[in-house]
Structure formats: structure tokens, C-alpha cells
Amino acid sequence: MYSFSPKLKSASIILLVVGLVLFAVGYFMNSGITTERIEHMMEEVHSPGHHTPTHSSEMVGPQDHAAHLEHATMQVHNSPLASIHFVAVFFFGVSACVLFFYCIQHAAHAGWPIIITRVMEAIASYMPYGGAILIIIMILNITHQGHLFHWMDPELTDPNSAHFDVILFEKRIFLNIPFYAIRTLIYVIGASFFAWKLKAQSKKVDDTKSLVEYQYLYRWAVGYIAFFGFASAAWAWDWLMSIDPHWYSTMYIWYSMVSCLSSGVAVIIILSVYLKKNGYLPQFNDNHLHDLGVFLFATSLLWTYTWFAQFMLYWYANIPEEVNYFFGRFEHYSATFLPMLIFNFFLPLIVLVSSSIKRNYKVVTTMAVIVILGHLLDYFNMVMPGTVGPYWNTLEVALLILGAVLFVLGLFIFTVMSALSKLKLIPTGNPYLHESEIYEYPF
């Protein structure tokens, strides 16, 4: 049985508190930004003599100075909600993808990962808490206290308005506030239910050692795979892609999901190695680490494939309203957009391509941390350009992002480790446990 280390518990609480303080400081600094400063920021952005929008809606409606100032003001004051949004979606996605990875192993009757079953169940336990943050963000947006989603403005679908947007008018059947709220609740409640049910059923298998109960665990795992297949696609549309509702990609759902899946494997590695090094999981060995390293390597390359394929197809087509999505990121987010490939592709490729390296605890754990940071940066690039635009490179935004990351990371660590301390680390009732204990990679 794992005992939540007082030192780690204190660290997670400190992260929570420091994150809240930094976020609060950034919030009040951001709310105090004056119109004069925003105009000065606009002048700096446009000083090179050309203007590349980070959001396609900037091309719709009035184009005079007052309209641009209004839009810039909204982008600047979007910073607090945008900062917590991309972090919250990322960690919720990581937790959901870990449960997906867990269910795939059960559906395939895989024996090797049974040793880390409780690790995956503990990570999935974060979903209700992360989902609560997303529901709060949803409420702020639908009540117009936040403006992350441009399409929620009723003037845009009013044919008599000067801001009428025909594209959003055609998409209003899906992009409307009531349906959006219902979908968000379905994602959060549904994923949280499966996390609870699978953990409860796994415990029942341990208690009864019944193959019948294990069969029910298998069926619930298949059910979550089906749910995740729908939900992960739909929440990518709702929480991420609809930030820029003029633009869409048929590969986006896979791209955003694989980003979280790769990070989820990285979290499993970090937690498993932590338990191993602290004497709680001696059964975890080089062979289990190797296979997790293989998945980390494979998902990193899969993410690169989806990123490049999406980028190449849009660039090759060269349709203005489509490539605008990338132009804005190249011009205003050059420090983060392409450099993330170093963390998410080049380093995993160079380091993890060797089979022997995948058995090195320090190297694989270090790569896991790098991959998580890289994909967190990826989610930053998904959300911030369409919400904050070119006004992100300020002290206020830095404090908001750092505060949001520390707060959610602290919450993640606290909830995951608390859940783990309530679980029996070895699933003694699982019929494949022995196979996992003696597992040896054959090559």
C-alpha cells in the first residue's frame, strides 16, 4: 500500500497556493491595463508594416481603428481565462488518455502492464477535479463573463447586425450555447463516471478473484474506448478548434488527442519510476520501462506525423482563410510554434530510438518530463493565438500562465497521489498478474 509522502503532499499544496497567488497577481495586473497601453501594444504589433491576424474573425465586420481597438482590448483581457483554459484542457486530456491506454490493455488482454494498473487508475482519478475546472470555464463563457469563443457573440449570427458572420450563421446548429453546455457536461460527467466505474470494478476483481467480474471489467473497458472515441473528437472541436471557428481541420482531433496520449504515457513513466525508486513497486522492472519507452517513442512520432500532415496539406493548398491559421502563429508565436518540435519530435527521436536506452531509468524519465513540457507548449499554441492574439508577450501573461500551470499541476499531483494511497498497488485478482510479474521483453 502506498503512503502519500508528507513531503510530496506539502509540495503539491505549495504548488497550488503559489499558483493561485501568481495567477491572482497576474489577473489584477491584467485588469489594470489601460486603453492607452493597449493602443501602444497595437502600434508595436503593427510596426513592421504588415498585419497577420491570429484569428480569422478579425477579417469580418468593421475594419476601422475603433473596431480593431475593441478586438485588441478583448484579446488582452482574455489572458486570464485563456491561460487556465489551455492548462485545464491539457491535464484533463492527459488523464482521459491514460484511462484510454488502460482500457486498451484490458481490451487486448495484455499481460505486461498489469503491474502498473493502479498507477493508471490513480491518474484517471484526476478527471472529476479537472472536469470541474472546465465546467467553471464553460459557465464563465456562456454567461459572457469570458470571451474565449468568438462564436458565442449573438451579434455574429444576427443578419441585421454590422458584425454578421455568414460562416458562423451556417454553423449555428452545432455552435450554439445550450448545445455546447450540454456537450461539455456529457464529456466531463461521462469520463468521470467511467474512471469511477472502472476503478470500482477493478477493486471488485481483486476482492472476488472472479473471472466473471474480470469479464465485466473487460466490457466496461470496451465501453470507455467507444465513449472516448466520440468524446475526445468532440471536445477537441468544442474546447480547442472552435476558438477559431472559421478554420477547421479533419486531422485536428487526432493531433490534439495524440498530444495528450504521449503526455499520458510520460506521466505513467514518471509515476511508475517514482514508486519503484521509493520501494513501493519492486515488481516494475527494465522490461516494463522499455515497453513504456516504446509507447512514448511511438506516440511522439505519431504526433509529428499528424502535425506535419495537417500543416503540409494546408500550406500546399494555399487557401488564404486556411493558411491564415499558420501565418499568425509564424509571425506572432515564432518563439513557441516551431521550437516545440524540438521537445516533441527531435529529442524523442534521437534519444529513444535505441532499445537499450529505453531501459535507462534516468534517461527515459527525463525524456518523459521533456515530452510533457513540449505538449503543454503545444496546447499553449492551440489556444493562445486565437484568444489572446499577438498580445501574449507581457509580464501579466507570464504570471498568469505560470500561475495556471503551477495550480493545475499541484491539483493533479495531490489528487493522483491521494487516489493512489487509497488503492492496493498490486491487482492480485487480475488473471494476468503473473504474466506481468515475469514479463521479459524478448529482444
Short mmCIF file of C-alpha atoms in Angstrom, two decimals:
data_model
loop_
_atom_site.label_atom_id
_atom_site.label_comp_id
_atom_site.label_asym_id
_atom_site.label_seq_id
_atom_site.Cartn_x
_atom_site.Cartn_y
_atom_site.Cartn_z
CA MET A 1 0.00 0.00 0.00
CA TYR A 2 1.38 3.38 -0.98
CA SER A 3 1.55 6.08 1.69
CA PHE A 4 1.30 9.66 0.40
CA SER A 5 4.64 11.20 1.40
CA PRO A 6 4.16 14.25 3.67
CA LYS A 7 6.95 15.99 1.77
CA LEU A 8 5.24 15.39 -1.59
CA LYS A 9 1.86 16.35 -0.16
CA SER A 10 3.32 19.62 1.13
CA ALA A 11 4.97 20.25 -2.24
CA SER A 12 1.68 19.77 -4.09
CA ILE A 13 -0.13 22.13 -1.70
CA ILE A 14 2.65 24.71 -2.08
CA LEU A 15 2.30 24.47 -5.86
CA LEU A 16 -1.45 25.03 -5.50
CA VAL A 17 -1.05 28.07 -3.27
CA VAL A 18 1.83 29.65 -5.20
CA GLY A 19 -0.05 29.06 -8.45
CA LEU A 20 -3.16 30.77 -7.07
CA VAL A 21 -1.13 33.73 -5.81
CA LEU A 22 0.74 34.22 -9.09
CA PHE A 23 -2.48 33.87 -11.05
CA ALA A 24 -4.24 36.40 -8.82
CA VAL A 25 -1.37 38.88 -9.21
CA GLY A 26 -1.41 38.42 -12.99
CA TYR A 27 -5.19 38.79 -13.05
CA PHE A 28 -5.20 42.12 -11.22
CA MET A 29 -2.29 43.42 -13.27
CA ASN A 30 -4.10 42.40 -16.47
CA SER A 31 -7.38 44.02 -15.40
CA GLY A 32 -5.49 47.27 -14.78
CA ILE A 33 -4.17 47.56 -18.35
CA THR A 34 -5.42 50.85 -19.77
CA THR A 35 -6.75 51.67 -23.23
CA GLU A 36 -3.69 53.83 -23.86
CA ARG A 37 -1.37 50.91 -23.19
CA ILE A 38 -3.41 48.64 -25.45
CA GLU A 39 -3.13 51.18 -28.25
CA HIS A 40 0.63 51.28 -27.69
CA MET A 41 0.71 47.45 -27.84
CA MET A 42 -1.22 47.59 -31.13
CA GLU A 43 1.32 50.02 -32.56
CA GLU A 44 4.18 47.71 -31.60
CA VAL A 45 2.47 44.71 -33.19
CA HIS A 46 1.82 46.59 -36.45
CA SER A 47 5.15 48.43 -36.53
CA PRO A 48 6.73 46.05 -39.10
CA GLY A 49 4.23 47.44 -41.61
CA HIS A 50 2.04 44.39 -42.11
CA HIS A 51 -0.70 42.72 -40.11
CA THR A 52 -1.21 38.99 -39.99
CA PRO A 53 -4.34 38.10 -37.98
CA THR A 54 -4.15 35.29 -35.44
CA HIS A 55 -7.90 34.79 -35.72
CA SER A 56 -9.94 34.64 -38.93
CA SER A 57 -12.82 36.60 -37.39
CA GLU A 58 -10.63 39.71 -37.49
CA MET A 59 -11.39 39.87 -41.22
CA VAL A 60 -15.17 40.04 -40.64
CA GLY A 61 -17.11 43.17 -39.66
CA PRO A 62 -15.95 46.80 -39.40
CA GLN A 63 -12.24 47.35 -40.02
CA ASP A 64 -11.75 50.86 -38.62
CA HIS A 65 -9.48 51.81 -35.72
CA ALA A 66 -12.28 51.63 -33.13
CA ALA A 67 -13.17 48.08 -34.18
CA HIS A 68 -9.53 46.97 -34.06
CA LEU A 69 -9.09 48.57 -30.64
CA GLU A 70 -12.21 46.83 -29.33
CA HIS A 71 -10.93 43.49 -30.60
CA ALA A 72 -7.45 44.07 -29.14
CA THR A 73 -8.95 45.05 -25.78
CA MET A 74 -10.94 41.83 -25.69
CA GLN A 75 -7.83 39.79 -26.60
CA VAL A 76 -5.74 41.43 -23.86
CA HIS A 77 -8.41 40.80 -21.22
CA ASN A 78 -8.88 37.21 -22.43
CA SER A 79 -5.45 36.36 -20.98
CA PRO A 80 -6.56 35.05 -17.54
CA LEU A 81 -9.22 32.69 -18.83
CA ALA A 82 -7.12 31.58 -21.81
CA SER A 83 -4.18 30.77 -19.52
CA ILE A 84 -6.19 28.49 -17.25
CA HIS A 85 -8.16 27.05 -20.19
CA PHE A 86 -5.26 25.54 -22.12
CA VAL A 87 -3.71 24.06 -18.97
CA ALA A 88 -7.04 22.66 -17.76
CA VAL A 89 -7.89 21.07 -21.12
CA PHE A 90 -4.39 19.58 -21.36
CA PHE A 91 -4.37 17.89 -17.96
CA PHE A 92 -7.96 16.67 -18.34
CA GLY A 93 -6.97 15.22 -21.72
CA VAL A 94 -3.88 13.56 -20.24
CA SER A 95 -5.99 11.88 -17.55
CA ALA A 96 -8.61 10.77 -20.09
CA CYS A 97 -5.91 9.39 -22.42
CA VAL A 98 -4.29 7.42 -19.61
CA LEU A 99 -7.65 5.77 -18.94
CA PHE A 100 -7.92 5.09 -22.68
CA PHE A 101 -4.47 3.48 -22.64
CA TYR A 102 -5.54 1.44 -19.60
CA CYS A 103 -8.71 0.23 -21.34
CA ILE A 104 -6.83 -0.71 -24.50
CA GLN A 105 -4.61 -3.01 -22.43
CA HIS A 106 -7.65 -4.70 -20.87
CA ALA A 107 -9.46 -5.00 -24.21
CA ALA A 108 -6.36 -6.61 -25.73
CA HIS A 109 -5.90 -8.89 -22.69
CA ALA A 110 -2.34 -7.58 -22.48
CA GLY A 111 -0.37 -9.05 -19.60
CA TRP A 112 2.73 -6.87 -19.39
CA PRO A 113 1.13 -3.67 -17.92
CA ILE A 114 -0.88 -5.24 -15.09
CA ILE A 115 1.82 -4.20 -12.60
CA ILE A 116 1.04 -0.53 -13.37
CA THR A 117 -2.75 -0.91 -13.36
CA ARG A 118 -3.14 1.08 -10.14
CA VAL A 119 -0.86 3.81 -11.46
CA MET A 120 -3.18 4.33 -14.42
CA GLU A 121 -6.31 4.19 -12.26
CA ALA A 122 -4.87 6.85 -9.94
CA ILE A 123 -4.05 9.18 -12.84
CA ALA A 124 -7.58 8.74 -14.19
CA SER A 125 -8.91 9.82 -10.78
CA TYR A 126 -7.99 13.42 -11.62
CA MET A 127 -10.79 13.71 -14.20
CA PRO A 128 -13.65 14.85 -11.91
CA TYR A 129 -11.47 17.65 -10.49
CA GLY A 130 -10.07 18.72 -13.85
CA GLY A 131 -13.56 18.49 -15.29
CA ALA A 132 -14.89 20.81 -12.59
CA ILE A 133 -12.41 23.48 -13.73
CA LEU A 134 -13.60 23.08 -17.32
CA ILE A 135 -17.25 23.37 -16.27
CA ILE A 136 -16.46 26.62 -14.42
CA ILE A 137 -14.71 27.95 -17.53
CA MET A 138 -17.73 26.89 -19.61
CA ILE A 139 -20.10 28.76 -17.29
CA LEU A 140 -17.98 31.90 -17.46
CA ASN A 141 -18.03 31.76 -21.25
CA ILE A 142 -21.73 31.05 -21.76
CA THR A 143 -22.65 33.84 -19.32
CA HIS A 144 -20.34 36.17 -21.30
CA GLN A 145 -18.04 36.75 -18.35
CA GLY A 146 -15.33 35.32 -20.60
CA HIS A 147 -14.86 35.67 -24.35
CA LEU A 148 -12.67 32.79 -25.42
CA PHE A 149 -15.16 31.60 -28.02
CA HIS A 150 -15.91 34.22 -30.64
CA TRP A 151 -18.97 32.37 -31.96
CA MET A 152 -20.86 32.88 -28.65
CA ASP A 153 -21.44 36.56 -29.52
CA PRO A 154 -25.14 36.74 -30.58
CA GLU A 155 -24.47 39.66 -32.93
CA LEU A 156 -22.44 37.41 -35.22
CA THR A 157 -25.45 35.29 -36.14
CA ASP A 158 -27.87 38.22 -36.44
CA PRO A 159 -28.35 39.07 -40.16
CA ASN A 160 -29.24 42.65 -39.20
CA SER A 161 -26.00 43.25 -37.28
CA ALA A 162 -22.98 45.05 -38.72
CA HIS A 163 -20.89 42.19 -37.29
CA PHE A 164 -22.92 39.47 -39.03
CA ASP A 165 -20.76 36.45 -39.90
CA VAL A 166 -22.29 34.19 -42.52
CA ILE A 167 -19.93 31.30 -41.71
CA LEU A 168 -20.94 31.26 -38.06
CA PHE A 169 -24.59 31.65 -39.09
CA GLU A 170 -24.30 28.41 -41.08
CA LYS A 171 -22.58 26.63 -38.17
CA ARG A 172 -25.06 27.74 -35.51
CA ILE A 173 -26.82 24.34 -35.44
CA PHE A 174 -23.73 22.89 -33.75
CA LEU A 175 -22.06 26.02 -32.38
CA ASN A 176 -24.71 27.33 -30.04
CA ILE A 177 -24.52 27.90 -26.31
CA PRO A 178 -27.11 25.37 -24.99
CA PHE A 179 -25.74 22.51 -27.09
CA TYR A 180 -22.17 23.44 -26.16
CA ALA A 181 -23.03 23.39 -22.44
CA ILE A 182 -24.76 20.01 -22.77
CA ARG A 183 -21.80 18.52 -24.64
CA THR A 184 -19.32 19.78 -22.05
CA LEU A 185 -21.35 18.18 -19.26
CA ILE A 186 -21.52 14.91 -21.20
CA TYR A 187 -17.73 14.84 -21.68
CA VAL A 188 -16.91 15.61 -18.05
CA ILE A 189 -19.61 13.53 -16.36
CA GLY A 190 -19.19 10.63 -18.78
CA ALA A 191 -15.40 10.43 -18.43
CA SER A 192 -15.60 10.84 -14.64
CA PHE A 193 -18.20 8.07 -14.42
CA PHE A 194 -16.03 5.65 -16.39
CA ALA A 195 -13.00 6.50 -14.24
CA TRP A 196 -15.01 5.70 -11.10
CA LYS A 197 -16.68 2.60 -12.52
CA LEU A 198 -13.51 1.02 -13.90
CA LYS A 199 -11.66 1.62 -10.64
CA ALA A 200 -14.56 0.16 -8.64
CA GLN A 201 -14.79 -2.87 -10.92
CA SER A 202 -11.05 -3.44 -10.74
CA LYS A 203 -11.28 -3.42 -6.94
CA LYS A 204 -14.15 -5.92 -7.13
CA VAL A 205 -11.96 -8.21 -9.25
CA ASP A 206 -9.32 -8.06 -6.52
CA ASP A 207 -11.82 -8.80 -3.77
CA THR A 208 -13.55 -11.71 -5.50
CA LYS A 209 -10.81 -13.02 -7.84
CA SER A 210 -13.73 -13.93 -10.08
CA LEU A 211 -13.29 -14.33 -13.83
CA VAL A 212 -16.90 -13.23 -14.23
CA GLU A 213 -16.10 -9.91 -12.56
CA TYR A 214 -12.99 -9.62 -14.73
CA GLN A 215 -15.22 -10.09 -17.79
CA TYR A 216 -17.31 -7.14 -16.60
CA LEU A 217 -14.12 -5.11 -16.25
CA TYR A 218 -13.31 -6.00 -19.85
CA ARG A 219 -16.76 -4.89 -21.01
CA TRP A 220 -16.56 -1.56 -19.18
CA ALA A 221 -13.13 -1.01 -20.72
CA VAL A 222 -14.56 -1.54 -24.20
CA GLY A 223 -17.39 0.85 -23.31
CA TYR A 224 -14.94 3.58 -22.35
CA ILE A 225 -12.99 3.09 -25.57
CA ALA A 226 -16.21 3.73 -27.51
CA PHE A 227 -17.07 6.74 -25.35
CA PHE A 228 -13.56 8.16 -25.63
CA GLY A 229 -13.57 7.77 -29.41
CA PHE A 230 -16.60 10.07 -29.59
CA ALA A 231 -15.81 12.41 -26.71
CA SER A 232 -12.12 13.11 -27.44
CA ALA A 233 -13.04 14.09 -31.00
CA ALA A 234 -15.93 16.28 -29.91
CA TRP A 235 -14.14 18.08 -27.08
CA ALA A 236 -11.27 18.86 -29.45
CA TRP A 237 -13.85 20.61 -31.65
CA ASP A 238 -15.55 22.37 -28.75
CA TRP A 239 -12.73 23.34 -26.41
CA LEU A 240 -9.96 23.94 -28.93
CA MET A 241 -10.84 24.14 -32.62
CA SER A 242 -13.95 26.30 -32.17
CA ILE A 243 -11.71 29.04 -30.76
CA ASP A 244 -11.13 29.89 -34.44
CA PRO A 245 -14.49 28.81 -35.89
CA HIS A 246 -13.73 29.86 -39.48
CA TRP A 247 -10.88 27.36 -39.63
CA TYR A 248 -11.18 23.61 -39.35
CA SER A 249 -9.07 20.52 -39.89
CA THR A 250 -10.14 16.91 -40.25
CA MET A 251 -6.85 15.83 -38.61
CA TYR A 252 -7.15 18.16 -35.62
CA ILE A 253 -8.93 15.67 -33.37
CA TRP A 254 -6.16 13.08 -33.81
CA TYR A 255 -3.47 15.72 -33.45
CA SER A 256 -4.81 17.07 -30.16
CA MET A 257 -5.60 13.60 -28.78
CA VAL A 258 -2.18 12.12 -29.56
CA SER A 259 -0.55 15.10 -27.86
CA CYS A 260 -2.32 14.11 -24.62
CA LEU A 261 -1.75 10.39 -25.20
CA SER A 262 2.00 10.88 -25.49
CA SER A 263 1.95 13.04 -22.35
CA GLY A 264 -0.18 10.43 -20.59
CA VAL A 265 2.40 7.71 -21.27
CA ALA A 266 5.05 10.11 -19.95
CA VAL A 267 3.08 10.63 -16.71
CA ILE A 268 2.74 6.84 -16.29
CA ILE A 269 6.52 6.52 -16.66
CA ILE A 270 7.27 9.24 -14.10
CA LEU A 271 4.86 7.86 -11.51
CA SER A 272 5.93 4.23 -12.02
CA VAL A 273 9.62 5.09 -11.69
CA TYR A 274 8.87 7.23 -8.61
CA LEU A 275 7.14 4.26 -6.94
CA LYS A 276 9.95 1.91 -7.99
CA LYS A 277 12.69 4.17 -6.62
CA ASN A 278 10.84 4.60 -3.33
CA GLY A 279 10.41 0.86 -2.83
CA TYR A 280 6.64 0.68 -3.40
CA LEU A 281 6.65 -1.13 -6.74
CA PRO A 282 9.64 -3.52 -6.86
CA GLN A 283 7.90 -5.67 -9.49
CA PHE A 284 8.29 -2.85 -12.03
CA ASN A 285 11.45 -3.63 -13.99
CA ASP A 286 13.51 -2.71 -17.05
CA ASN A 287 11.17 -4.64 -19.34
CA HIS A 288 8.09 -2.66 -18.29
CA LEU A 289 10.08 0.57 -18.62
CA HIS A 290 11.23 -0.47 -22.07
CA ASP A 291 7.68 -1.03 -23.29
CA LEU A 292 6.52 2.30 -21.89
CA GLY A 293 9.51 3.89 -23.63
CA VAL A 294 8.39 2.25 -26.87
CA PHE A 295 4.94 3.80 -26.48
CA LEU A 296 6.48 7.19 -25.66
CA PHE A 297 8.64 6.98 -28.78
CA ALA A 298 5.77 5.77 -30.98
CA THR A 299 3.25 8.38 -29.83
CA SER A 300 5.85 11.14 -30.28
CA LEU A 301 6.35 10.10 -33.90
CA LEU A 302 2.59 9.73 -34.42
CA TRP A 303 2.09 13.27 -33.10
CA THR A 304 4.76 14.52 -35.51
CA TYR A 305 3.04 12.79 -38.40
CA THR A 306 -0.33 14.38 -37.63
CA TRP A 307 1.27 17.80 -37.04
CA PHE A 308 3.22 17.74 -40.29
CA ALA A 309 0.42 16.24 -42.39
CA GLN A 310 -2.02 18.89 -41.19
CA PHE A 311 0.48 21.68 -41.78
CA MET A 312 1.65 20.41 -45.18
CA LEU A 313 -1.84 19.96 -46.63
CA TYR A 314 -2.91 23.48 -45.66
CA TRP A 315 0.33 25.03 -46.82
CA TYR A 316 0.22 23.20 -50.15
CA ALA A 317 -3.41 24.23 -50.81
CA ASN A 318 -2.52 27.88 -50.02
CA ILE A 319 -6.11 28.96 -49.45
CA PRO A 320 -5.95 32.34 -47.63
CA GLU A 321 -8.63 31.69 -44.99
CA GLU A 322 -6.97 28.37 -44.13
CA VAL A 323 -3.25 29.23 -44.08
CA ASN A 324 -4.08 32.33 -42.00
CA TYR A 325 -4.16 29.96 -39.01
CA PHE A 326 -0.46 29.21 -39.53
CA PHE A 327 0.62 32.66 -40.72
CA GLY A 328 -0.48 34.22 -37.45
CA ARG A 329 1.46 31.64 -35.45
CA PHE A 330 4.59 32.08 -37.55
CA GLU A 331 4.56 35.84 -37.16
CA HIS A 332 3.40 36.30 -33.57
CA TYR A 333 4.33 32.96 -31.96
CA SER A 334 7.62 32.20 -33.66
CA ALA A 335 9.28 31.67 -30.26
CA THR A 336 6.95 28.79 -29.38
CA PHE A 337 5.32 27.34 -32.51
CA LEU A 338 8.17 25.64 -34.42
CA PRO A 339 10.56 25.27 -31.44
CA MET A 340 8.08 22.86 -29.81
CA LEU A 341 9.16 20.32 -32.46
CA ILE A 342 12.48 20.05 -30.63
CA PHE A 343 10.75 18.75 -27.49
CA ASN A 344 8.01 16.74 -29.16
CA PHE A 345 9.89 15.19 -32.09
CA PHE A 346 13.64 15.68 -32.40
CA LEU A 347 14.66 14.81 -28.83
CA PRO A 348 12.36 11.72 -28.55
CA LEU A 349 13.58 10.56 -31.97
CA ILE A 350 17.27 10.99 -31.21
CA VAL A 351 17.22 9.67 -27.65
CA LEU A 352 14.57 6.95 -27.62
CA VAL A 353 15.36 5.26 -30.93
CA SER A 354 17.82 2.96 -29.13
CA SER A 355 16.33 -0.12 -27.47
CA SER A 356 18.95 -0.18 -24.70
CA ILE A 357 18.35 3.49 -23.83
CA LYS A 358 14.69 2.67 -23.14
CA ARG A 359 15.90 0.65 -20.13
CA ASN A 360 17.74 3.58 -18.58
CA TYR A 361 15.56 4.99 -15.79
CA LYS A 362 17.13 8.43 -15.69
CA VAL A 363 17.10 8.98 -19.44
CA VAL A 364 13.53 7.74 -20.00
CA THR A 365 12.22 9.74 -17.03
CA THR A 366 13.99 12.87 -18.25
CA MET A 367 12.50 12.38 -21.71
CA ALA A 368 9.07 11.92 -20.14
CA VAL A 369 9.36 15.31 -18.41
CA ILE A 370 10.55 16.93 -21.67
CA VAL A 371 7.63 15.43 -23.62
CA ILE A 372 5.09 16.72 -21.08
CA LEU A 373 6.55 20.23 -21.25
CA GLY A 374 6.63 20.07 -25.04
CA HIS A 375 2.99 19.10 -25.36
CA LEU A 376 1.93 21.65 -22.78
CA LEU A 377 3.60 24.17 -25.09
CA ASP A 378 1.66 22.60 -27.96
CA TYR A 379 -1.64 23.29 -26.17
CA PHE A 380 -0.43 26.82 -25.50
CA ASN A 381 -0.05 27.22 -29.26
CA MET A 382 -3.52 25.80 -29.86
CA VAL A 383 -5.32 28.19 -27.51
CA MET A 384 -3.43 31.45 -27.04
CA PRO A 385 -3.17 32.73 -30.66
CA GLY A 386 -6.95 32.60 -31.16
CA THR A 387 -7.82 34.10 -27.77
CA VAL A 388 -5.01 36.46 -26.77
CA GLY A 389 -3.58 37.05 -30.23
CA PRO A 390 -0.26 38.87 -30.51
CA TYR A 391 -0.55 40.36 -27.01
CA TRP A 392 0.88 37.42 -25.10
CA ASN A 393 4.48 38.50 -24.63
CA THR A 394 3.92 40.52 -21.42
CA LEU A 395 4.70 40.14 -17.72
CA GLU A 396 0.99 39.81 -16.94
CA VAL A 397 0.55 36.85 -19.27
CA ALA A 398 3.75 35.21 -17.98
CA LEU A 399 2.43 35.39 -14.40
CA LEU A 400 -0.98 34.08 -15.47
CA ILE A 401 0.47 31.11 -17.35
CA LEU A 402 2.97 30.23 -14.63
CA GLY A 403 0.24 30.53 -12.00
CA ALA A 404 -2.19 28.38 -14.01
CA VAL A 405 0.43 25.68 -14.66
CA LEU A 406 1.53 25.51 -11.02
CA PHE A 407 -2.05 25.49 -9.71
CA VAL A 408 -3.28 22.70 -12.01
CA LEU A 409 -0.04 20.73 -11.59
CA GLY A 410 -0.39 20.95 -7.80
CA LEU A 411 -4.01 19.83 -8.01
CA PHE A 412 -3.03 17.00 -10.37
CA ILE A 413 -0.29 15.71 -8.07
CA PHE A 414 -2.45 15.98 -4.96
CA THR A 415 -5.47 14.18 -6.43
CA VAL A 416 -3.45 11.46 -8.18
CA MET A 417 -1.25 10.64 -5.20
CA SER A 418 -4.22 10.79 -2.80
CA ALA A 419 -6.09 8.32 -5.02
CA LEU A 420 -3.02 6.08 -5.24
CA SER A 421 -2.70 5.97 -1.44
CA LYS A 422 -6.21 4.50 -1.24
CA LEU A 423 -5.51 1.69 -3.71
CA LYS A 424 -3.82 -1.66 -3.29
CA LEU A 425 -0.80 -1.25 -5.56
CA ILE A 426 -0.77 -4.83 -6.86
CA PRO A 427 -4.03 -6.03 -8.52
CA THR A 428 -3.91 -9.51 -7.02
CA GLY A 429 -7.21 -10.59 -8.56
CA ASN A 430 -6.20 -9.94 -12.16
CA PRO A 431 -5.72 -13.23 -14.04
CA TYR A 432 -2.74 -11.79 -15.97
CA LEU A 433 -0.78 -10.62 -12.92
CA HIS A 434 1.73 -13.49 -13.01
CA GLU A 435 2.43 -12.81 -16.68
CA SER A 436 3.23 -9.20 -15.81
CA GLU A 437 5.50 -10.19 -12.90
CA ILE A 438 7.63 -12.50 -15.04
CA TYR A 439 7.38 -10.39 -18.18
CA GLU A 440 10.59 -10.15 -20.18
CA TYR A 441 10.99 -8.27 -23.44
CA PRO A 442 12.17 -10.91 -25.94
CA PHE A 443 14.65 -8.78 -27.92
#
